[in-house]
Each structure stands twice: as C-alpha cells, then as structure tokens.
Amino acid sequence: MEAQANAAKYKSVLKKVRPVNEAMPQDLNPPLGRPELSRDPYETPLSPNPPPFFETSKVTEERISMINFGPSGWLSEEEINLLNNVILLRQKAIAFCEEERGVLKHSYGKPYKIPVIPHEPWQKKPIPIPKSILPQFIELVRERIRTGLYEQSTSSYNSPVFCVAKPNAKLRIVHDLQDLNKVTIKDAGLPTNVDEFVGSFSGRACYGLGDIMGGYGERELDITIRTLTTFETPLGRL
C-alpha cells in the first residue's frame, strides 16, 4: 500500500473528506480570552544597559549558541547582549526541547471540544508500519507520551496512522481522521489574508526571526472528546 511506505504521499484534494455543513453550537468553545496580568509588561521597558549574560539552569551558553542572530557583524555586541537579556527575562516562554513545550493556559482558552453530529463509533484496522522504520516510529511515540501529547486510551473508537518522511529524513506521524471529518461540523472561519497583512509593512524596514518548534499541539483537547482520536500502536492504544 502506498500509505505504508516511508515516503508515502498524501491523498489528492479530490479524495478529501469534508466536514458537515451544519450550524456550529455557540456554547461549545468560548472565544479565547485575555486574563488580567499581574503587571503591565510595557510599564517596565528594557534597560538600555542590560547586565552581561549569565547562565541559568535553562538558558545556557550552549543553548544560546543554537540561536541564529544573523550573519557575523550584523548585530553589535551591545545588541546581542540586549537580545540575550530578553531571552533570560522571557525564558519561561521558550522551549529548547520537546520536554519543555507547554500548552495554552486555561485562563486564555479552555481545552478544545471538536463539534460533531450524532454518530456511531468507528473501528478502523491499523495500517502496518514498515519494519524498516518501526523502531523510529516507536521512539517518536514514546517521546510524545513523555511530553504529554499522547496518553493511554480505552476508547471505543480507532483510527489508523501512518508515517511520511520529512525533508530532514525524520518521520512525521499522520493521523487518518477521515471518519472523524465525516461527523465534524464545519468551521466557516477563514485564515488571515497574507496580502492584506503585509501591506502595512510597505516602505518600512522590518526584521525578525522565529524558530517554531511545533505548529500544533499548543491547545489541549477536552477530555470528553479525546476518545475520537484514538489509534493503535505497538505501545498500546493512545
């Protein structure tokens, strides 16, 4: 099967399973909020003369060396020291490894509930993982259990997963949730129009750098809805 291969491709758009076009329950997922802060961060601006960099248990010289501040000579020593100071001040918001990643605080947004219509549970057969990549797959699953992304499940649902190769040769686990898509209520929201967003930068000198460790997993699924995403692994049902 094509999906079993390490370099498997995603299915075409023509075969995409689309969600249900029904009214979205308005009381299911309250809008994200902004809780009151203990202090206004803008009332405490950065010092123009920050202290020299010093290591902490989280921000070490080795980890600082992993950060790309641009080509040599692009920033002055004073500017680099200022950025290092910002990193120290905001170190709780930075993750250098998967174990340090967190999730959105419940004070900003409650765990997400997938809106679904009434349905019967489904039990799909697992897609066999090729033996050549099975050890790598198991280690990736173990890592996600350690970091809390996966947890044990006794659900009556079961959906298959398979692996595809990333450009760096590492594996990406793909969850085949087509059956869940069939019973999920469509979200009519649209992503931000990039052209409109970048238009405000016209004629300005802007620079920035962001290294996102992961684009997903920052918001928990509600415990009452996690059963819908259960899948089978050599380490049990998750």
Tab-separated table of N, CA and C in Angstrom, residues 42-180:
chain	number	residue	atom	x	y	z
A	42	TYR	N	4.575	46.553	29.515
A	42	TYR	CA	5.017	47.749	28.797
A	42	TYR	C	5.362	48.892	29.745
A	43	GLU	N	5.017	48.735	31.028
A	43	GLU	CA	5.385	49.753	32.010
A	43	GLU	C	6.784	49.513	32.569
A	44	THR	N	7.371	48.393	32.205
A	44	THR	CA	8.735	48.078	32.652
A	44	THR	C	9.601	47.838	31.418
A	45	PRO	N	9.982	48.895	30.723
A	45	PRO	CA	10.768	48.737	29.488
A	45	PRO	C	12.130	48.118	29.771
A	46	LEU	N	12.741	47.633	28.703
A	46	LEU	CA	14.062	47.026	28.827
A	46	LEU	C	15.097	48.065	29.238
A	47	SER	N	16.059	47.608	29.991
A	47	SER	CA	17.131	48.507	30.409
A	47	SER	C	18.036	48.817	29.223
A	48	PRO	N	18.411	50.081	29.038
A	48	PRO	CA	19.344	50.412	27.943
A	48	PRO	C	20.750	49.884	28.221
A	49	ASN	N	21.000	49.490	29.462
A	49	ASN	CA	22.308	48.944	29.841
A	49	ASN	C	22.107	47.610	30.564
A	50	PRO	N	21.720	46.570	29.810
A	50	PRO	CA	21.474	45.278	30.448
A	50	PRO	C	22.758	44.677	30.998
A	51	PRO	N	22.645	43.849	32.032
A	51	PRO	CA	23.842	43.213	32.591
A	51	PRO	C	24.415	42.190	31.619
A	52	PRO	N	25.670	41.818	31.765
A	52	PRO	CA	26.257	40.777	30.910
A	52	PRO	C	25.478	39.470	31.045
A	53	PHE	N	25.509	38.670	29.996
A	53	PHE	CA	24.787	37.401	30.005
A	53	PHE	C	25.316	36.481	31.099
A	54	PHE	N	24.395	35.795	31.764
A	54	PHE	CA	24.770	34.785	32.750
A	54	PHE	C	23.882	33.564	32.536
A	55	GLU	N	24.436	32.389	32.772
A	55	GLU	CA	23.703	31.151	32.545
A	55	GLU	C	22.667	30.910	33.636
A	56	THR	N	21.589	30.233	33.248
A	56	THR	CA	20.616	29.709	34.197
A	56	THR	C	20.494	28.214	33.931
A	57	SER	N	19.676	27.533	34.722
A	57	SER	CA	19.516	26.094	34.515
A	57	SER	C	18.890	25.786	33.160
A	58	LYS	N	18.168	26.755	32.594
A	58	LYS	CA	17.503	26.541	31.309
A	58	LYS	C	18.249	27.194	30.154
A	59	VAL	N	18.674	28.422	30.342
A	59	VAL	CA	19.370	29.161	29.280
A	59	VAL	C	20.868	29.092	29.533
A	60	THR	N	21.530	28.230	28.781
A	60	THR	CA	22.970	28.030	28.934
A	60	THR	C	23.714	28.605	27.729
A	61	GLU	N	25.031	28.676	27.850
A	61	GLU	CA	25.857	29.144	26.731
A	61	GLU	C	25.641	28.262	25.507
A	62	GLU	N	25.537	26.959	25.740
A	62	GLU	CA	25.349	26.022	24.625
A	62	GLU	C	24.037	26.293	23.898
A	63	ARG	N	22.979	26.543	24.669
A	63	ARG	CA	21.683	26.789	24.045
A	63	ARG	C	21.650	28.145	23.347
A	64	ILE	N	22.282	29.135	23.933
A	64	ILE	CA	22.345	30.445	23.283
A	64	ILE	C	23.062	30.335	21.941
A	65	SER	N	24.081	29.475	21.880
A	65	SER	CA	24.837	29.310	20.634
A	65	SER	C	23.994	28.671	19.533
A	66	MET	N	22.864	28.029	19.912
A	66	MET	CA	21.978	27.419	18.926
A	66	MET	C	21.125	28.461	18.204
A	67	ILE	N	21.002	29.652	18.789
A	67	ILE	CA	20.119	30.680	18.241
A	67	ILE	C	20.848	31.476	17.163
A	68	ASN	N	20.200	31.644	16.044
A	68	ASN	CA	20.789	32.373	14.917
A	68	ASN	C	20.405	33.847	15.015
A	69	PHE	N	21.362	34.683	15.363
A	69	PHE	CA	21.129	36.122	15.450
A	69	PHE	C	21.501	36.841	14.154
A	70	GLY	N	21.663	36.099	13.085
A	70	GLY	CA	22.023	36.708	11.818
A	70	GLY	C	23.494	36.501	11.503
A	71	PRO	N	23.926	36.943	10.329
A	71	PRO	CA	25.330	36.768	9.928
A	71	PRO	C	26.274	37.543	10.834
A	72	SER	N	27.521	37.135	10.824
A	72	SER	CA	28.544	37.780	11.650
A	72	SER	C	28.630	39.277	11.352
A	73	GLY	N	28.590	40.086	12.410
A	73	GLY	CA	28.686	41.525	12.245
A	73	GLY	C	27.370	42.224	11.986
A	74	TRP	N	26.298	41.458	11.809
A	74	TRP	CA	25.000	42.075	11.523
A	74	TRP	C	24.487	42.859	12.732
A	75	LEU	N	24.683	42.285	13.938
A	75	LEU	CA	24.330	42.962	15.183
A	75	LEU	C	25.597	43.286	15.963
A	76	SER	N	25.568	44.382	16.675
A	76	SER	CA	26.712	44.744	17.514
A	76	SER	C	26.708	43.893	18.774
A	77	GLU	N	27.809	43.900	19.504
A	77	GLU	CA	27.898	43.153	20.754
A	77	GLU	C	26.840	43.636	21.748
A	78	GLU	N	26.577	44.951	21.763
A	78	GLU	CA	25.572	45.501	22.671
A	78	GLU	C	24.176	44.998	22.313
A	79	GLU	N	23.891	44.912	21.007
A	79	GLU	CA	22.575	44.431	20.572
A	79	GLU	C	22.397	42.953	20.906
A	80	ILE	N	23.437	42.160	20.702
A	80	ILE	CA	23.363	40.738	21.038
A	80	ILE	C	23.170	40.557	22.537
A	81	ASN	N	23.864	41.350	23.331
A	81	ASN	CA	23.719	41.269	24.785
A	81	ASN	C	22.297	41.638	25.212
A	82	LEU	N	21.698	42.619	24.522
A	82	LEU	CA	20.323	43.012	24.818
A	82	LEU	C	19.358	41.867	24.503
A	83	LEU	N	19.547	41.212	23.356
A	83	LEU	CA	18.696	40.082	22.993
A	83	LEU	C	18.868	38.935	23.983
A	84	ASN	N	20.092	38.673	24.399
A	84	ASN	CA	20.322	37.637	25.408
A	84	ASN	C	19.591	37.965	26.702
A	85	ASN	N	19.565	39.246	27.053
A	85	ASN	CA	18.868	39.675	28.257
A	85	ASN	C	17.362	39.451	28.131
A	86	VAL	N	16.810	39.716	26.936
A	86	VAL	CA	15.385	39.470	26.689
A	86	VAL	C	15.076	37.982	26.830
A	87	ILE	N	15.957	37.137	26.297
A	87	ILE	CA	15.763	35.690	26.395
A	87	ILE	C	15.752	35.249	27.854
A	88	LEU	N	16.639	35.803	28.661
A	88	LEU	CA	16.665	35.470	30.089
A	88	LEU	C	15.377	35.904	30.777
A	89	LEU	N	14.887	37.091	30.432
A	89	LEU	CA	13.665	37.597	31.055
A	89	LEU	C	12.436	36.794	30.644
A	90	ARG	N	12.447	36.240	29.449
A	90	ARG	CA	11.284	35.520	28.918
A	90	ARG	C	11.558	34.024	28.776
A	91	GLN	N	12.491	33.490	29.539
A	91	GLN	CA	12.890	32.095	29.352
A	91	GLN	C	11.766	31.098	29.612
A	92	LYS	N	10.787	31.466	30.441
A	92	LYS	CA	9.681	30.543	30.707
A	92	LYS	C	8.802	30.338	29.480
A	93	ALA	N	8.875	31.256	28.528
A	93	ALA	CA	8.053	31.163	27.322
A	93	ALA	C	8.782	30.470	26.179
A	94	ILE	N	10.014	30.033	26.406
A	94	ILE	CA	10.835	29.448	25.347
A	94	ILE	C	11.082	27.972	25.636
A	95	ALA	N	11.001	27.158	24.598
A	95	ALA	CA	11.303	25.731	24.720
A	95	ALA	C	12.495	25.397	23.834
A	96	PHE	N	13.481	24.742	24.409
A	96	PHE	CA	14.651	24.309	23.646
A	96	PHE	C	14.566	22.832	23.270
A	97	CYS	N	13.591	22.115	23.833
A	97	CYS	CA	13.400	20.698	23.515
A	97	CYS	C	11.926	20.361	23.720
A	98	GLU	N	11.514	19.201	23.225
A	98	GLU	CA	10.105	18.814	23.280
A	98	GLU	C	9.584	18.755	24.712
A	99	GLU	N	10.438	18.312	25.645
A	99	GLU	CA	10.004	18.177	27.037
A	99	GLU	C	9.662	19.520	27.675
A	100	GLU	N	10.172	20.606	27.118
A	100	GLU	CA	9.930	21.934	27.682
A	100	GLU	C	8.731	22.640	27.056
A	101	ARG	N	8.142	22.015	26.049
A	101	ARG	CA	6.972	22.622	25.421
A	101	ARG	C	5.780	22.589	26.368
A	102	GLY	N	4.978	23.608	26.323
A	102	GLY	CA	3.787	23.663	27.157
A	102	GLY	C	2.531	23.747	26.308
A	103	VAL	N	1.409	24.023	26.958
A	103	VAL	CA	0.141	24.201	26.260
A	103	VAL	C	-0.466	25.526	26.701
A	104	LEU	N	-1.468	25.963	25.974
A	104	LEU	CA	-2.124	27.225	26.275
A	104	LEU	C	-2.782	27.161	27.650
A	105	LYS	N	-2.544	28.181	28.462
A	105	LYS	CA	-3.158	28.223	29.786
A	105	LYS	C	-4.676	28.270	29.663
A	106	HIS	N	-5.361	27.590	30.594
A	106	HIS	CA	-6.818	27.557	30.558
A	106	HIS	C	-7.423	28.931	30.812
A	107	SER	N	-6.645	29.839	31.402
A	107	SER	CA	-7.148	31.195	31.617
A	107	SER	C	-7.269	31.957	30.297
A	108	TYR	N	-6.559	31.489	29.261
A	108	TYR	CA	-6.668	32.090	27.933
A	108	TYR	C	-7.689	31.352	27.072
A	109	GLY	N	-7.741	30.035	27.197
A	109	GLY	CA	-8.671	29.252	26.401
A	109	GLY	C	-8.844	27.869	26.985
A	110	LYS	N	-10.080	27.448	27.131
A	110	LYS	CA	-10.363	26.125	27.672
A	110	LYS	C	-9.967	25.051	26.652
A	111	PRO	N	-9.734	23.798	27.107
A	111	PRO	CA	-9.455	22.716	26.162
A	111	PRO	C	-10.532	22.638	25.081
A	112	TYR	N	-10.097	22.382	23.859
A	112	TYR	CA	-10.989	22.449	22.697
A	112	TYR	C	-11.889	21.221	22.596
A	113	LYS	N	-13.165	21.473	22.273
A	113	LYS	CA	-14.130	20.398	22.036
A	113	LYS	C	-14.440	20.348	20.545
A	114	ILE	N	-14.178	19.207	19.922
A	114	ILE	CA	-14.464	19.048	18.498
A	114	ILE	C	-15.975	18.967	18.308
A	115	PRO	N	-16.571	19.862	17.513
A	115	PRO	CA	-18.025	19.820	17.304
A	115	PRO	C	-18.407	18.690	16.352
A	116	VAL	N	-19.196	17.751	16.820
A	116	VAL	CA	-19.579	16.601	15.999
A	116	VAL	C	-21.091	16.415	16.039
A	117	ILE	N	-21.618	15.749	15.019
A	117	ILE	CA	-23.028	15.389	14.973
A	117	ILE	C	-23.185	13.997	15.578
A	118	PRO	N	-24.404	13.582	15.958
A	118	PRO	CA	-24.604	12.224	16.496
A	118	PRO	C	-24.112	11.169	15.506
A	119	HIS	N	-23.438	10.154	16.008
A	119	HIS	CA	-22.858	9.132	15.144
A	119	HIS	C	-22.546	7.881	15.960
A	120	GLU	N	-22.168	6.823	15.262
A	120	GLU	CA	-21.720	5.594	15.911
A	120	GLU	C	-20.199	5.537	15.873
A	121	PRO	N	-19.563	4.981	16.908
A	121	PRO	CA	-18.098	4.863	16.908
A	121	PRO	C	-17.611	4.022	15.728
A	122	TRP	N	-16.415	4.295	15.278
A	122	TRP	CA	-15.817	3.541	14.178
A	122	TRP	C	-14.560	2.835	14.674
A	123	GLN	N	-14.291	1.698	14.066
A	123	GLN	CA	-13.097	0.917	14.399
A	123	GLN	C	-12.411	0.529	13.093
A	124	LYS	N	-11.381	1.273	12.734
A	124	LYS	CA	-10.635	1.019	11.510
A	124	LYS	C	-9.382	0.200	11.815
A	125	LYS	N	-9.044	-0.692	10.893
A	125	LYS	CA	-7.850	-1.514	11.078
A	125	LYS	C	-6.589	-0.652	10.978
A	126	PRO	N	-5.597	-0.928	11.821
A	126	PRO	CA	-4.340	-0.167	11.744
A	126	PRO	C	-3.630	-0.408	10.416
A	127	ILE	N	-2.916	0.591	9.946
A	127	ILE	CA	-2.060	0.450	8.768
A	127	ILE	C	-0.698	-0.035	9.254
A	128	PRO	N	-0.215	-1.182	8.780
A	128	PRO	CA	1.078	-1.695	9.259
A	128	PRO	C	2.216	-0.701	8.998
A	129	ILE	N	3.050	-0.513	9.996
A	129	ILE	CA	4.235	0.339	9.853
A	129	ILE	C	5.384	-0.529	9.335
A	130	PRO	N	6.041	-0.154	8.237
A	130	PRO	CA	7.148	-0.964	7.710
A	130	PRO	C	8.209	-1.224	8.773
A	131	LYS	N	8.749	-2.432	8.792
A	131	LYS	CA	9.739	-2.805	9.809
A	131	LYS	C	10.985	-1.919	9.754
A	132	SER	N	11.287	-1.403	8.575
A	132	SER	CA	12.496	-0.585	8.439
A	132	SER	C	12.415	0.713	9.240
A	133	ILE	N	11.210	1.197	9.494
A	133	ILE	CA	11.054	2.454	10.241
A	133	ILE	C	10.339	2.242	11.571
A	134	LEU	N	10.020	0.985	11.898
A	134	LEU	CA	9.268	0.717	13.131
A	134	LEU	C	9.986	1.210	14.387
A	135	PRO	N	11.317	0.971	14.549
A	135	PRO	CA	11.991	1.488	15.755
A	135	PRO	C	11.898	3.005	15.876
A	136	GLN	N	12.048	3.708	14.749
A	136	GLN	CA	11.966	5.167	14.767
A	136	GLN	C	10.548	5.620	15.117
A	137	PHE	N	9.560	4.902	14.600
A	137	PHE	CA	8.163	5.221	14.903
A	137	PHE	C	7.870	5.035	16.386
A	138	ILE	N	8.334	3.925	16.958
A	138	ILE	CA	8.096	3.647	18.378
A	138	ILE	C	8.759	4.702	19.256
A	139	GLU	N	9.977	5.098	18.909
A	139	GLU	CA	10.674	6.116	19.702
A	139	GLU	C	9.943	7.453	19.637
A	140	LEU	N	9.395	7.787	18.469
A	140	LEU	CA	8.639	9.031	18.331
A	140	LEU	C	7.374	8.986	19.183
A	141	VAL	N	6.716	7.832	19.222
A	141	VAL	CA	5.524	7.674	20.063
A	141	VAL	C	5.897	7.787	21.534
A	142	ARG	N	7.016	7.153	21.929
A	142	ARG	CA	7.474	7.242	23.328
A	142	ARG	C	7.730	8.703	23.722
A	143	GLU	N	8.352	9.441	22.827
A	143	GLU	CA	8.653	10.847	23.110
A	143	GLU	C	7.366	11.637	23.327
A	144	ARG	N	6.359	11.360	22.521
A	144	ARG	CA	5.099	12.100	22.648
A	144	ARG	C	4.321	11.689	23.894
A	145	ILE	N	4.521	10.473	24.351
A	145	ILE	CA	3.922	10.065	25.625
A	145	ILE	C	4.613	10.794	26.766
A	146	ARG	N	5.956	10.880	26.695
A	146	ARG	CA	6.717	11.573	27.741
A	146	ARG	C	6.324	13.045	27.841
A	147	THR	N	6.101	13.673	26.700
A	147	THR	CA	5.789	15.105	26.706
A	147	THR	C	4.311	15.386	26.933
A	148	GLY	N	3.484	14.342	27.014
A	148	GLY	CA	2.069	14.532	27.296
A	148	GLY	C	1.198	14.740	26.077
A	149	LEU	N	1.782	14.685	24.872
A	149	LEU	CA	0.989	14.862	23.662
A	149	LEU	C	0.074	13.663	23.425
A	150	TYR	N	0.550	12.475	23.759
A	150	TYR	CA	-0.248	11.257	23.692
A	150	TYR	C	-0.497	10.739	25.102
A	151	GLU	N	-1.616	10.037	25.288
A	151	GLU	CA	-1.924	9.398	26.560
A	151	GLU	C	-2.667	8.095	26.297
A	152	GLN	N	-2.667	7.204	27.266
A	152	GLN	CA	-3.336	5.919	27.124
A	152	GLN	C	-4.840	6.125	26.940
A	153	SER	N	-5.473	5.224	26.174
A	153	SER	CA	-6.898	5.355	25.882
A	153	SER	C	-7.583	3.993	25.928
A	154	THR	N	-8.835	3.989	26.355
A	154	THR	CA	-9.675	2.781	26.324
A	154	THR	C	-10.932	3.074	25.511
A	155	SER	N	-10.791	3.910	24.501
A	155	SER	CA	-11.917	4.375	23.699
A	155	SER	C	-12.501	3.261	22.832
A	156	SER	N	-13.762	3.432	22.439
A	156	SER	CA	-14.401	2.500	21.506
A	156	SER	C	-14.168	2.922	20.058
A	157	TYR	N	-13.393	3.989	19.859
A	157	TYR	CA	-13.022	4.437	18.517
A	157	TYR	C	-11.624	3.929	18.173
A	158	ASN	N	-11.352	3.829	16.885
A	158	ASN	CA	-9.987	3.516	16.453
A	158	ASN	C	-9.772	4.018	15.030
A	159	SER	N	-8.764	4.868	14.853
A	159	SER	CA	-8.408	5.392	13.534
A	159	SER	C	-6.966	5.018	13.221
A	160	PRO	N	-6.644	4.767	11.964
A	160	PRO	CA	-5.271	4.378	11.615
A	160	PRO	C	-4.316	5.565	11.572
A	161	VAL	N	-3.034	5.267	11.672
A	161	VAL	CA	-1.977	6.259	11.477
A	161	VAL	C	-0.951	5.663	10.520
A	162	PHE	N	-0.192	6.528	9.860
A	162	PHE	CA	0.916	6.067	9.029
A	162	PHE	C	2.003	7.130	9.075
A	163	CYS	N	3.122	6.862	8.463
A	163	CYS	CA	4.274	7.766	8.529
A	163	CYS	C	4.674	8.250	7.143
A	164	VAL	N	5.128	9.492	7.092
A	164	VAL	CA	5.750	10.025	5.881
A	164	VAL	C	7.096	10.612	6.283
A	165	ALA	N	7.987	10.708	5.335
A	165	ALA	CA	9.326	11.220	5.620
A	165	ALA	C	9.361	12.732	5.470
A	166	LYS	N	9.961	13.410	6.447
A	166	LYS	CA	10.188	14.846	6.356
A	166	LYS	C	11.409	15.103	5.469
A	167	PRO	N	11.620	16.343	5.033
A	167	PRO	CA	12.816	16.658	4.234
A	167	PRO	C	14.121	16.321	4.945
A	168	ASN	N	14.105	16.340	6.299
A	168	ASN	CA	15.321	16.019	7.057
A	168	ASN	C	15.439	14.529	7.356
A	169	ALA	N	14.600	13.710	6.708
A	169	ALA	CA	14.614	12.246	6.827
A	169	ALA	C	13.963	11.736	8.111
A	170	LYS	N	13.530	12.632	8.988
A	170	LYS	CA	12.804	12.192	10.176
A	170	LYS	C	11.367	11.856	9.798
A	171	LEU	N	10.664	11.186	10.713
A	171	LEU	CA	9.301	10.754	10.420
A	171	LEU	C	8.272	11.772	10.883
A	172	ARG	N	7.204	11.842	10.131
A	172	ARG	CA	6.020	12.590	10.560
A	172	ARG	C	4.876	11.588	10.683
A	173	ILE	N	4.238	11.552	11.846
A	173	ILE	CA	3.092	10.668	12.043
A	173	ILE	C	1.843	11.368	11.522
A	174	VAL	N	1.136	10.704	10.630
A	174	VAL	CA	-0.091	11.253	10.055
A	174	VAL	C	-1.274	10.465	10.603
A	175	HIS	N	-2.211	11.162	11.212
A	175	HIS	CA	-3.418	10.532	11.745
A	175	HIS	C	-4.504	10.568	10.671
A	176	ASP	N	-4.988	9.404	10.293
A	176	ASP	CA	-6.046	9.317	9.288
A	176	ASP	C	-7.395	9.483	9.992
A	177	LEU	N	-7.889	10.692	10.029
A	177	LEU	CA	-9.133	11.008	10.742
A	177	LEU	C	-10.267	11.331	9.769
A	178	GLN	N	-10.305	10.602	8.656
A	178	GLN	CA	-11.355	10.837	7.672
A	178	GLN	C	-12.738	10.556	8.246
A	179	ASP	N	-12.841	9.512	9.070
A	179	ASP	CA	-14.141	9.190	9.668
A	179	ASP	C	-14.585	10.275	10.645
A	180	LEU	N	-13.626	10.864	11.346
A	180	LEU	CA	-13.955	11.974	12.235
A	180	LEU	C	-14.385	13.193	11.428
